[in-house]
């Protein structure tokens, strides 16, 4: 299939590791202009230096996605540097799994703040710009945990179900926007580091044996972006071939 070769200005949250970092690398190699956000700016700086050294156009800013003002600043950076925003990848997320009985209420709230409100903040920051230009693309990273629930995953899965609902509502309400919800299966990354519950951490070790490289998800995101503007890949699930569920 013929693909559009147009280069885009792409905002990526959570670009300091894992799927976000791999996506920044791949899209930069493809010639897209990248605007990265995350809290660890040392990581973002070395990634930006590396990509720019290799001919990329990459800038970054410290972003905590739970703060709408930080997302507004990221959009402003994109406009100041590259003249607009074509795509946002709302990727930042955390996954401190545990049984509900463990009552890790602070972690429930953190997941709701980062995984749901963080996505909404990203959407809120780009919508006025995209509505004004009558075009844009919003790619939200859910999970296979947004398709079914597993023990220890009640709250995490709830946040990823929410990302699915938000993405579908956004798509239905906007004729000019391409909206994609991405559902990755297990992927090698730093995500499991956010698990504080020992039982959930042990279970995750065996689950992650078949993990995909983050580049697999980056390729799916790049595919979605590189489609012609009249094609909206609204949902995409990427699992390890050996995944039982
Ligand atoms: P990583 O932990 O490697 O990356 C998570 C990213 O989110 C980091 O860059 C981190 O940056 C950022 N982040 C976390 N909290 C915040 C915050 N408050 N503000 C800004 N950035 C934040 O994990 P993954 O790459 O695996 O995760 C990326 C997405 O993919 C997540 O939404 C996750 O739920 C989803 N996913 C992952 C799967 C997997 O198996 N790995 C499977 C399915 C979905 P920093 O700490 O520097 O702020």
PDB file of C-alpha atoms and ligand atoms in Angstrom:
ATOM      1  CA  UNK A   1       0.000   0.000   0.000  1.00  0.00           C
ATOM      2  CA  UNK A   2       1.256   3.459  -0.825  1.00  0.00           C
ATOM      3  CA  UNK A   3       1.895   5.572   2.261  1.00  0.00           C
ATOM      4  CA  UNK A   4       2.018   9.330   2.715  1.00  0.00           C
ATOM      5  CA  UNK A   5       5.602  10.536   3.034  1.00  0.00           C
ATOM      6  CA  UNK A   6       4.603  13.844   4.640  1.00  0.00           C
ATOM      7  CA  UNK A   7       6.706  14.656   7.675  1.00  0.00           C
ATOM      8  CA  UNK A   8       4.818  15.684  10.796  1.00  0.00           C
ATOM      9  CA  UNK A   9       5.395  17.500  14.063  1.00  0.00           C
ATOM     10  CA  UNK A  10       4.791  14.818  16.685  1.00  0.00           C
ATOM     11  CA  UNK A  11       4.461  15.373  20.446  1.00  0.00           C
ATOM     12  CA  UNK A  12       5.266  12.332  22.587  1.00  0.00           C
ATOM     13  CA  UNK A  13       4.646  12.124  26.326  1.00  0.00           C
ATOM     14  CA  UNK A  14       6.698   9.638  28.348  1.00  0.00           C
ATOM     15  CA  UNK A  15       9.519   9.740  25.804  1.00  0.00           C
ATOM     16  CA  UNK A  16      12.258   9.172  28.393  1.00  0.00           C
ATOM     17  CA  UNK A  17      12.071   5.349  28.235  1.00  0.00           C
ATOM     18  CA  UNK A  18      10.368   2.294  26.779  1.00  0.00           C
ATOM     19  CA  UNK A  19       7.709   2.721  24.094  1.00  0.00           C
ATOM     20  CA  UNK A  20       7.900   6.526  24.080  1.00  0.00           C
ATOM     21  CA  UNK A  21      11.668   6.540  23.584  1.00  0.00           C
ATOM     22  CA  UNK A  22      11.504   3.897  20.824  1.00  0.00           C
ATOM     23  CA  UNK A  23       8.751   5.880  19.103  1.00  0.00           C
ATOM     24  CA  UNK A  24      10.770   9.099  19.247  1.00  0.00           C
ATOM     25  CA  UNK A  25      13.765   7.285  17.740  1.00  0.00           C
ATOM     26  CA  UNK A  26      11.833   5.664  14.895  1.00  0.00           C
ATOM     27  CA  UNK A  27       9.787   8.738  13.962  1.00  0.00           C
ATOM     28  CA  UNK A  28      12.896  10.909  14.038  1.00  0.00           C
ATOM     29  CA  UNK A  29      14.704   8.458  11.745  1.00  0.00           C
ATOM     30  CA  UNK A  30      11.702   8.719   9.391  1.00  0.00           C
ATOM     31  CA  UNK A  31      12.126  12.512   9.223  1.00  0.00           C
ATOM     32  CA  UNK A  32       9.333  13.611  11.547  1.00  0.00           C
ATOM     33  CA  UNK A  33       9.884  16.565  13.900  1.00  0.00           C
ATOM     34  CA  UNK A  34       9.718  15.401  17.519  1.00  0.00           C
ATOM     35  CA  UNK A  35       8.681  17.278  20.670  1.00  0.00           C
ATOM     36  CA  UNK A  36       9.276  15.103  23.721  1.00  0.00           C
ATOM     37  CA  UNK A  37       7.962  15.415  27.266  1.00  0.00           C
ATOM     38  CA  UNK A  38       8.598  13.496  30.497  1.00  0.00           C
ATOM     39  CA  UNK A  39       9.830  14.252  34.016  1.00  0.00           C
ATOM     40  CA  UNK A  40      13.416  12.929  33.636  1.00  0.00           C
ATOM     41  CA  UNK A  41      15.018  15.630  31.519  1.00  0.00           C
ATOM     42  CA  UNK A  42      18.491  14.061  31.725  1.00  0.00           C
ATOM     43  CA  UNK A  43      17.113  11.131  29.702  1.00  0.00           C
ATOM     44  CA  UNK A  44      15.328  13.445  27.264  1.00  0.00           C
ATOM     45  CA  UNK A  45      18.427  15.559  26.772  1.00  0.00           C
ATOM     46  CA  UNK A  46      20.688  12.638  25.908  1.00  0.00           C
ATOM     47  CA  UNK A  47      18.052  11.196  23.544  1.00  0.00           C
ATOM     48  CA  UNK A  48      17.554  14.566  21.840  1.00  0.00           C
ATOM     49  CA  UNK A  49      21.327  15.054  21.520  1.00  0.00           C
ATOM     50  CA  UNK A  50      21.702  11.606  19.987  1.00  0.00           C
ATOM     51  CA  UNK A  51      18.843  12.044  17.491  1.00  0.00           C
ATOM     52  CA  UNK A  52      19.843  15.591  16.520  1.00  0.00           C
ATOM     53  CA  UNK A  53      23.452  14.453  16.028  1.00  0.00           C
ATOM     54  CA  UNK A  54      22.058  11.980  13.506  1.00  0.00           C
ATOM     55  CA  UNK A  55      20.166  14.645  11.556  1.00  0.00           C
ATOM     56  CA  UNK A  56      16.910  14.680  13.511  1.00  0.00           C
ATOM     57  CA  UNK A  57      14.802  17.657  14.538  1.00  0.00           C
ATOM     58  CA  UNK A  58      14.080  16.978  18.188  1.00  0.00           C
ATOM     59  CA  UNK A  59      13.278  19.234  21.142  1.00  0.00           C
ATOM     60  CA  UNK A  60      12.087  18.409  24.637  1.00  0.00           C
ATOM     61  CA  UNK A  61      10.620  19.901  27.763  1.00  0.00           C
ATOM     62  CA  UNK A  62      10.019  18.678  31.298  1.00  0.00           C
ATOM     63  CA  UNK A  63       6.416  17.546  31.531  1.00  0.00           C
ATOM     64  CA  UNK A  64       4.383  16.046  34.324  1.00  0.00           C
ATOM     65  CA  UNK A  65       1.253  14.912  32.489  1.00  0.00           C
ATOM     66  CA  UNK A  66      -0.857  15.344  35.602  1.00  0.00           C
ATOM     67  CA  UNK A  67      -0.370  19.099  35.151  1.00  0.00           C
ATOM     68  CA  UNK A  68      -2.353  20.639  32.288  1.00  0.00           C
ATOM     69  CA  UNK A  69      -0.058  23.681  32.282  1.00  0.00           C
ATOM     70  CA  UNK A  70       2.907  21.421  31.449  1.00  0.00           C
ATOM     71  CA  UNK A  71       1.079  20.067  28.392  1.00  0.00           C
ATOM     72  CA  UNK A  72       0.199  23.605  27.295  1.00  0.00           C
ATOM     73  CA  UNK A  73       3.907  24.474  27.528  1.00  0.00           C
ATOM     74  CA  UNK A  74       4.799  21.443  25.406  1.00  0.00           C
ATOM     75  CA  UNK A  75       2.321  22.521  22.720  1.00  0.00           C
ATOM     76  CA  UNK A  76       3.717  26.061  22.885  1.00  0.00           C
ATOM     77  CA  UNK A  77       7.237  24.679  22.392  1.00  0.00           C
ATOM     78  CA  UNK A  78       6.033  22.807  19.288  1.00  0.00           C
ATOM     79  CA  UNK A  79       4.388  25.916  17.866  1.00  0.00           C
ATOM     80  CA  UNK A  80       7.388  28.149  18.612  1.00  0.00           C
ATOM     81  CA  UNK A  81       9.892  25.638  17.206  1.00  0.00           C
ATOM     82  CA  UNK A  82       8.074  23.994  14.325  1.00  0.00           C
ATOM     83  CA  UNK A  83       4.993  26.187  13.719  1.00  0.00           C
ATOM     84  CA  UNK A  84       2.278  23.775  14.837  1.00  0.00           C
ATOM     85  CA  UNK A  85       1.239  20.349  16.095  1.00  0.00           C
ATOM     86  CA  UNK A  86       0.235  17.531  13.768  1.00  0.00           C
ATOM     87  CA  UNK A  87       0.210  14.536  16.127  1.00  0.00           C
ATOM     88  CA  UNK A  88       0.260  13.840  19.854  1.00  0.00           C
ATOM     89  CA  UNK A  89       1.108  10.419  21.267  1.00  0.00           C
ATOM     90  CA  UNK A  90      -0.346  10.277  24.785  1.00  0.00           C
ATOM     91  CA  UNK A  91       1.966   7.533  25.981  1.00  0.00           C
ATOM     92  CA  UNK A  92       3.038   8.363  29.570  1.00  0.00           C
ATOM     93  CA  UNK A  93       1.780   5.779  32.017  1.00  0.00           C
ATOM     94  CA  UNK A  94       2.437   3.896  35.232  1.00  0.00           C
ATOM     95  CA  UNK A  95       1.424   0.391  36.334  1.00  0.00           C
ATOM     96  CA  UNK A  96       1.733  -0.234  40.100  1.00  0.00           C
ATOM     97  CA  UNK A  97      -0.286  -3.473  40.095  1.00  0.00           C
ATOM     98  CA  UNK A  98      -1.728  -4.927  43.301  1.00  0.00           C
ATOM     99  CA  UNK A  99      -4.812  -6.699  44.632  1.00  0.00           C
ATOM    100  CA  UNK A 100      -7.543  -4.297  45.689  1.00  0.00           C
ATOM    101  CA  UNK A 101      -7.384  -5.901  49.152  1.00  0.00           C
ATOM    102  CA  UNK A 102      -3.892  -4.447  49.586  1.00  0.00           C
ATOM    103  CA  UNK A 103      -5.589  -1.010  49.702  1.00  0.00           C
ATOM    104  CA  UNK A 104      -2.759   0.809  47.929  1.00  0.00           C
ATOM    105  CA  UNK A 105      -5.032   3.787  47.566  1.00  0.00           C
ATOM    106  CA  UNK A 106      -2.259   6.281  46.797  1.00  0.00           C
ATOM    107  CA  UNK A 107      -1.208   4.103  43.863  1.00  0.00           C
ATOM    108  CA  UNK A 108      -4.814   3.854  42.615  1.00  0.00           C
ATOM    109  CA  UNK A 109      -4.991   7.632  42.612  1.00  0.00           C
ATOM    110  CA  UNK A 110      -1.600   7.984  40.888  1.00  0.00           C
ATOM    111  CA  UNK A 111      -2.734   5.639  38.102  1.00  0.00           C
ATOM    112  CA  UNK A 112      -5.947   7.605  37.650  1.00  0.00           C
ATOM    113  CA  UNK A 113      -3.983  10.868  37.584  1.00  0.00           C
ATOM    114  CA  UNK A 114      -1.288   9.758  35.130  1.00  0.00           C
ATOM    115  CA  UNK A 115      -3.074   7.206  32.946  1.00  0.00           C
ATOM    116  CA  UNK A 116      -6.476   8.931  32.617  1.00  0.00           C
ATOM    117  CA  UNK A 117      -6.084  12.594  33.525  1.00  0.00           C
ATOM    118  CA  UNK A 118      -2.691  12.674  31.812  1.00  0.00           C
ATOM    119  CA  UNK A 119      -4.275  11.541  28.555  1.00  0.00           C
ATOM    120  CA  UNK A 120      -7.121  14.042  28.959  1.00  0.00           C
ATOM    121  CA  UNK A 121      -4.595  16.817  29.629  1.00  0.00           C
ATOM    122  CA  UNK A 122      -2.758  15.934  26.426  1.00  0.00           C
ATOM    123  CA  UNK A 123      -6.022  16.021  24.493  1.00  0.00           C
ATOM    124  CA  UNK A 124      -7.079  19.313  26.092  1.00  0.00           C
ATOM    125  CA  UNK A 125      -3.779  20.938  25.193  1.00  0.00           C
ATOM    126  CA  UNK A 126      -3.854  20.037  21.486  1.00  0.00           C
ATOM    127  CA  UNK A 127      -7.581  20.207  20.686  1.00  0.00           C
ATOM    128  CA  UNK A 128      -7.839  23.998  20.266  1.00  0.00           C
ATOM    129  CA  UNK A 129      -4.816  23.982  17.914  1.00  0.00           C
ATOM    130  CA  UNK A 130      -6.093  21.018  15.908  1.00  0.00           C
ATOM    131  CA  UNK A 131      -9.628  22.414  15.701  1.00  0.00           C
ATOM    132  CA  UNK A 132      -8.241  25.726  14.463  1.00  0.00           C
ATOM    133  CA  UNK A 133      -6.163  24.014  11.752  1.00  0.00           C
ATOM    134  CA  UNK A 134      -9.024  21.541  11.047  1.00  0.00           C
ATOM    135  CA  UNK A 135      -6.644  18.601  11.153  1.00  0.00           C
ATOM    136  CA  UNK A 136      -4.613  16.570  13.589  1.00  0.00           C
ATOM    137  CA  UNK A 137      -4.004  13.139  14.992  1.00  0.00           C
ATOM    138  CA  UNK A 138      -4.315  11.942  18.583  1.00  0.00           C
ATOM    139  CA  UNK A 139      -2.816   8.555  19.444  1.00  0.00           C
ATOM    140  CA  UNK A 140      -3.553   7.234  22.923  1.00  0.00           C
ATOM    141  CA  UNK A 141      -1.662   4.295  24.409  1.00  0.00           C
ATOM    142  CA  UNK A 142      -4.036   1.938  26.194  1.00  0.00           C
ATOM    143  CA  UNK A 143      -3.033  -1.730  26.769  1.00  0.00           C
ATOM    144  CA  UNK A 144      -4.402  -5.213  26.317  1.00  0.00           C
ATOM    145  CA  UNK A 145      -5.382  -4.410  29.910  1.00  0.00           C
ATOM    146  CA  UNK A 146      -7.909  -2.084  28.255  1.00  0.00           C
ATOM    147  CA  UNK A 147      -9.562  -5.130  26.654  1.00  0.00           C
ATOM    148  CA  UNK A 148      -9.744  -7.554  29.603  1.00  0.00           C
ATOM    149  CA  UNK A 149      -9.102  -7.525  33.347  1.00  0.00           C
ATOM    150  CA  UNK A 150      -6.677  -9.683  35.342  1.00  0.00           C
ATOM    151  CA  UNK A 151      -6.186 -10.022  39.123  1.00  0.00           C
ATOM    152  CA  UNK A 152      -3.929  -7.215  40.479  1.00  0.00           C
ATOM    153  CA  UNK A 153      -4.917  -5.173  37.425  1.00  0.00           C
ATOM    154  CA  UNK A 154      -8.350  -3.863  38.447  1.00  0.00           C
ATOM    155  CA  UNK A 155      -7.361  -0.209  38.698  1.00  0.00           C
ATOM    156  CA  UNK A 156      -4.684  -0.280  35.977  1.00  0.00           C
ATOM    157  CA  UNK A 157      -7.125  -1.985  33.593  1.00  0.00           C
ATOM    158  CA  UNK A 158      -9.828   0.508  34.580  1.00  0.00           C
ATOM    159  CA  UNK A 159      -7.535   3.349  33.547  1.00  0.00           C
ATOM    160  CA  UNK A 160      -6.812   1.626  30.225  1.00  0.00           C
ATOM    161  CA  UNK A 161     -10.546   0.917  29.630  1.00  0.00           C
ATOM    162  CA  UNK A 162     -11.019   4.647  30.215  1.00  0.00           C
ATOM    163  CA  UNK A 163      -8.403   5.456  27.564  1.00  0.00           C
ATOM    164  CA  UNK A 164     -10.381   3.273  25.156  1.00  0.00           C
ATOM    165  CA  UNK A 165     -13.651   5.086  25.952  1.00  0.00           C
ATOM    166  CA  UNK A 166     -12.056   8.523  25.709  1.00  0.00           C
ATOM    167  CA  UNK A 167     -10.440   7.649  22.369  1.00  0.00           C
ATOM    168  CA  UNK A 168     -13.655   6.338  20.851  1.00  0.00           C
ATOM    169  CA  UNK A 169     -15.694   9.318  22.059  1.00  0.00           C
ATOM    170  CA  UNK A 170     -13.096  11.730  20.739  1.00  0.00           C
ATOM    171  CA  UNK A 171     -13.105   9.997  17.354  1.00  0.00           C
ATOM    172  CA  UNK A 172     -16.898  10.078  17.079  1.00  0.00           C
ATOM    173  CA  UNK A 173     -17.083  13.773  17.973  1.00  0.00           C
ATOM    174  CA  UNK A 174     -14.475  15.016  15.465  1.00  0.00           C
ATOM    175  CA  UNK A 175     -14.646  14.638  11.683  1.00  0.00           C
ATOM    176  CA  UNK A 176     -11.319  16.405  11.145  1.00  0.00           C
ATOM    177  CA  UNK A 177      -9.238  14.437  13.638  1.00  0.00           C
ATOM    178  CA  UNK A 178      -7.649  11.038  13.273  1.00  0.00           C
ATOM    179  CA  UNK A 179      -7.849   9.222  16.606  1.00  0.00           C
ATOM    180  CA  UNK A 180      -6.128   5.942  17.402  1.00  0.00           C
ATOM    181  CA  UNK A 181      -6.180   3.796  20.516  1.00  0.00           C
ATOM    182  CA  UNK A 182      -3.173   1.456  20.707  1.00  0.00           C
ATOM    183  CA  UNK A 183      -3.386  -1.743  22.789  1.00  0.00           C
ATOM    184  CA  UNK A 184       0.111  -3.168  23.372  1.00  0.00           C
ATOM    185  CA  UNK A 185       0.621  -6.608  24.869  1.00  0.00           C
ATOM    186  CA  UNK A 186       3.598  -7.146  27.139  1.00  0.00           C
ATOM    187  CA  UNK A 187       6.634  -5.035  26.164  1.00  0.00           C
ATOM    188  CA  UNK A 188      10.159  -4.743  27.608  1.00  0.00           C
ATOM    189  CA  UNK A 189      10.337  -1.399  29.411  1.00  0.00           C
ATOM    190  CA  UNK A 190      10.672   0.180  32.832  1.00  0.00           C
ATOM    191  CA  UNK A 191       6.917  -0.036  33.461  1.00  0.00           C
ATOM    192  CA  UNK A 192       7.101  -2.937  35.943  1.00  0.00           C
ATOM    193  CA  UNK A 193       9.491  -0.857  38.098  1.00  0.00           C
ATOM    194  CA  UNK A 194       6.408   1.013  39.347  1.00  0.00           C
ATOM    195  CA  UNK A 195       5.073  -2.167  41.037  1.00  0.00           C
ATOM    196  CA  UNK A 196       5.585  -1.992  44.812  1.00  0.00           C
ATOM    197  CA  UNK A 197       3.482  -5.045  45.688  1.00  0.00           C
ATOM    198  CA  UNK A 198       5.777  -8.151  46.017  1.00  0.00           C
ATOM    199  CA  UNK A 199       3.142 -10.669  44.800  1.00  0.00           C
ATOM    200  CA  UNK A 200       2.315  -8.631  41.725  1.00  0.00           C
ATOM    201  CA  UNK A 201       6.028  -8.023  41.023  1.00  0.00           C
ATOM    202  CA  UNK A 202       6.785 -11.771  41.097  1.00  0.00           C
ATOM    203  CA  UNK A 203       3.837 -12.614  38.815  1.00  0.00           C
ATOM    204  CA  UNK A 204       4.956  -9.926  36.384  1.00  0.00           C
ATOM    205  CA  UNK A 205       8.456 -11.471  36.066  1.00  0.00           C
ATOM    206  CA  UNK A 206       7.085 -14.654  34.449  1.00  0.00           C
ATOM    207  CA  UNK A 207       4.532 -12.707  32.359  1.00  0.00           C
ATOM    208  CA  UNK A 208       7.306 -10.574  30.880  1.00  0.00           C
ATOM    209  CA  UNK A 209       9.373 -13.526  29.582  1.00  0.00           C
ATOM    210  CA  UNK A 210       7.678 -13.235  26.170  1.00  0.00           C
ATOM    211  CA  UNK A 211       7.822  -9.437  26.087  1.00  0.00           C
ATOM    212  CA  UNK A 212       8.113  -7.611  22.773  1.00  0.00           C
ATOM    213  CA  UNK A 213      10.784  -4.989  22.171  1.00  0.00           C
ATOM    214  CA  UNK A 214       9.331  -1.456  22.410  1.00  0.00           C
ATOM    215  CA  UNK A 215      10.255  -0.949  18.746  1.00  0.00           C
ATOM    216  CA  UNK A 216       7.339  -3.248  17.835  1.00  0.00           C
ATOM    217  CA  UNK A 217       4.882  -0.731  19.251  1.00  0.00           C
ATOM    218  CA  UNK A 218       6.829   2.170  17.741  1.00  0.00           C
ATOM    219  CA  UNK A 219       6.408   0.587  14.299  1.00  0.00           C
ATOM    220  CA  UNK A 220       2.640   0.325  14.830  1.00  0.00           C
ATOM    221  CA  UNK A 221       2.490   3.997  15.848  1.00  0.00           C
ATOM    222  CA  UNK A 222       4.576   5.010  12.829  1.00  0.00           C
ATOM    223  CA  UNK A 223       2.283   2.980  10.550  1.00  0.00           C
ATOM    224  CA  UNK A 224      -0.752   4.826  11.879  1.00  0.00           C
ATOM    225  CA  UNK A 225       0.891   8.238  11.439  1.00  0.00           C
ATOM    226  CA  UNK A 226       2.185   7.496   7.955  1.00  0.00           C
ATOM    227  CA  UNK A 227      -1.202   6.550   6.520  1.00  0.00           C
ATOM    228  CA  UNK A 228      -2.814   9.080   4.151  1.00  0.00           C
ATOM    229  CA  UNK A 229      -4.829  11.778   5.943  1.00  0.00           C
ATOM    230  CA  UNK A 230      -8.203  10.255   4.998  1.00  0.00           C
ATOM    231  CA  UNK A 231      -7.304   6.969   6.724  1.00  0.00           C
ATOM    232  CA  UNK A 232      -7.911   6.684  10.454  1.00  0.00           C
ATOM    233  CA  UNK A 233      -6.658   3.466  12.035  1.00  0.00           C
ATOM    234  CA  UNK A 234      -8.930   3.796  15.036  1.00  0.00           C
ATOM    235  CA  UNK A 235      -7.661   0.781  17.000  1.00  0.00           C
ATOM    236  CA  UNK A 236      -4.561  -1.394  16.826  1.00  0.00           C
ATOM    237  CA  UNK A 237      -3.630  -4.377  19.056  1.00  0.00           C
ATOM    238  CA  UNK A 238      -0.001  -5.568  19.065  1.00  0.00           C
ATOM    239  CA  UNK A 239       0.758  -8.734  21.041  1.00  0.00           C
ATOM    240  CA  UNK A 240       3.720 -11.111  21.273  1.00  0.00           C
ATOM    241  CA  UNK A 241       2.977 -14.054  18.980  1.00  0.00           C
ATOM    242  CA  UNK A 242       3.348 -16.393  21.968  1.00  0.00           C
ATOM    243  CA  UNK A 243       0.857 -14.437  24.088  1.00  0.00           C
ATOM    244  CA  UNK A 244      -1.898 -16.737  25.398  1.00  0.00           C
ATOM    245  CA  UNK A 245      -4.428 -13.965  26.102  1.00  0.00           C
TER     246      UNK A 245
HETATM  247  P1  LIG B   1       8.148   2.984  30.838  1.00  0.00           P
HETATM  248  O1  LIG B   1       8.038   2.943  32.322  1.00  0.00           O
HETATM  249  O2  LIG B   1       9.414   2.565  30.219  1.00  0.00           O
HETATM  250  O3  LIG B   1       7.764   4.432  30.289  1.00  0.00           O
HETATM  251  C1  LIG B   1       6.766   5.202  30.914  1.00  0.00           C
HETATM  252  C2  LIG B   1       7.000   6.645  30.537  1.00  0.00           C
HETATM  253  O4  LIG B   1       5.965   7.433  31.171  1.00  0.00           O
HETATM  254  C3  LIG B   1       8.334   7.168  31.020  1.00  0.00           C
HETATM  255  O5  LIG B   1       8.925   7.900  29.991  1.00  0.00           O
HETATM  256  C4  LIG B   1       7.966   8.091  32.167  1.00  0.00           C
HETATM  257  O6  LIG B   1       8.868   9.195  32.183  1.00  0.00           O
HETATM  258  C5  LIG B   1       6.593   8.546  31.750  1.00  0.00           C
HETATM  259  N1  LIG B   1       5.794   9.055  32.873  1.00  0.00           N
HETATM  260  C6  LIG B   1       5.360   8.397  33.960  1.00  0.00           C
HETATM  261  N2  LIG B   1       4.687   9.241  34.764  1.00  0.00           N
HETATM  262  C7  LIG B   1       4.712  10.445  34.156  1.00  0.00           C
HETATM  263  C8  LIG B   1       4.211  11.732  34.493  1.00  0.00           C
HETATM  264  N3  LIG B   1       3.521  11.961  35.628  1.00  0.00           N
HETATM  265  N4  LIG B   1       4.410  12.753  33.638  1.00  0.00           N
HETATM  266  C9  LIG B   1       5.109  12.556  32.489  1.00  0.00           C
HETATM  267  N5  LIG B   1       5.610  11.377  32.113  1.00  0.00           N
HETATM  268  C10 LIG B   1       5.416  10.339  32.958  1.00  0.00           C
HETATM  269  O7  LIG B   1       6.938   2.080  30.321  1.00  0.00           O
HETATM  270  P2  LIG B   1       6.324   1.772  28.867  1.00  0.00           P
HETATM  271  O8  LIG B   1       7.138   2.344  27.797  1.00  0.00           O
HETATM  272  O9  LIG B   1       6.030   0.327  28.849  1.00  0.00           O
HETATM  273  O10 LIG B   1       4.920   2.542  28.986  1.00  0.00           O
HETATM  274  C11 LIG B   1       4.426   3.424  28.010  1.00  0.00           C
HETATM  275  C12 LIG B   1       2.920   3.230  27.911  1.00  0.00           C
HETATM  276  O11 LIG B   1       2.643   1.939  27.382  1.00  0.00           O
HETATM  277  C13 LIG B   1       2.185   3.322  29.235  1.00  0.00           C
HETATM  278  O12 LIG B   1       0.987   4.067  29.075  1.00  0.00           O
HETATM  279  C14 LIG B   1       1.849   1.869  29.550  1.00  0.00           C
HETATM  280  O13 LIG B   1       0.719   1.742  30.355  1.00  0.00           O
HETATM  281  C15 LIG B   1       1.632   1.331  28.148  1.00  0.00           C
HETATM  282  N6  LIG B   1       1.740  -0.116  28.020  1.00  0.00           N
HETATM  283  C16 LIG B   1       2.916  -0.762  28.316  1.00  0.00           C
HETATM  284  C17 LIG B   1       2.978  -2.139  28.225  1.00  0.00           C
HETATM  285  C18 LIG B   1       4.218  -2.895  28.603  1.00  0.00           C
HETATM  286  O14 LIG B   1       4.155  -4.130  28.754  1.00  0.00           O
HETATM  287  N7  LIG B   1       5.356  -2.264  28.776  1.00  0.00           N
HETATM  288  C19 LIG B   1       1.834  -2.935  27.762  1.00  0.00           C
HETATM  289  C20 LIG B   1       0.675  -2.152  27.457  1.00  0.00           C
HETATM  290  C21 LIG B   1       0.638  -0.805  27.579  1.00  0.00           C
HETATM  291  P3  LIG B   1       9.399   9.958  33.475  1.00  0.00           P
HETATM  292  O15 LIG B   1       9.496   8.955  34.590  1.00  0.00           O
HETATM  293  O16 LIG B   1      10.741  10.483  33.023  1.00  0.00           O
HETATM  294  O17 LIG B   1       8.409  11.042  33.710  1.00  0.00           O
END
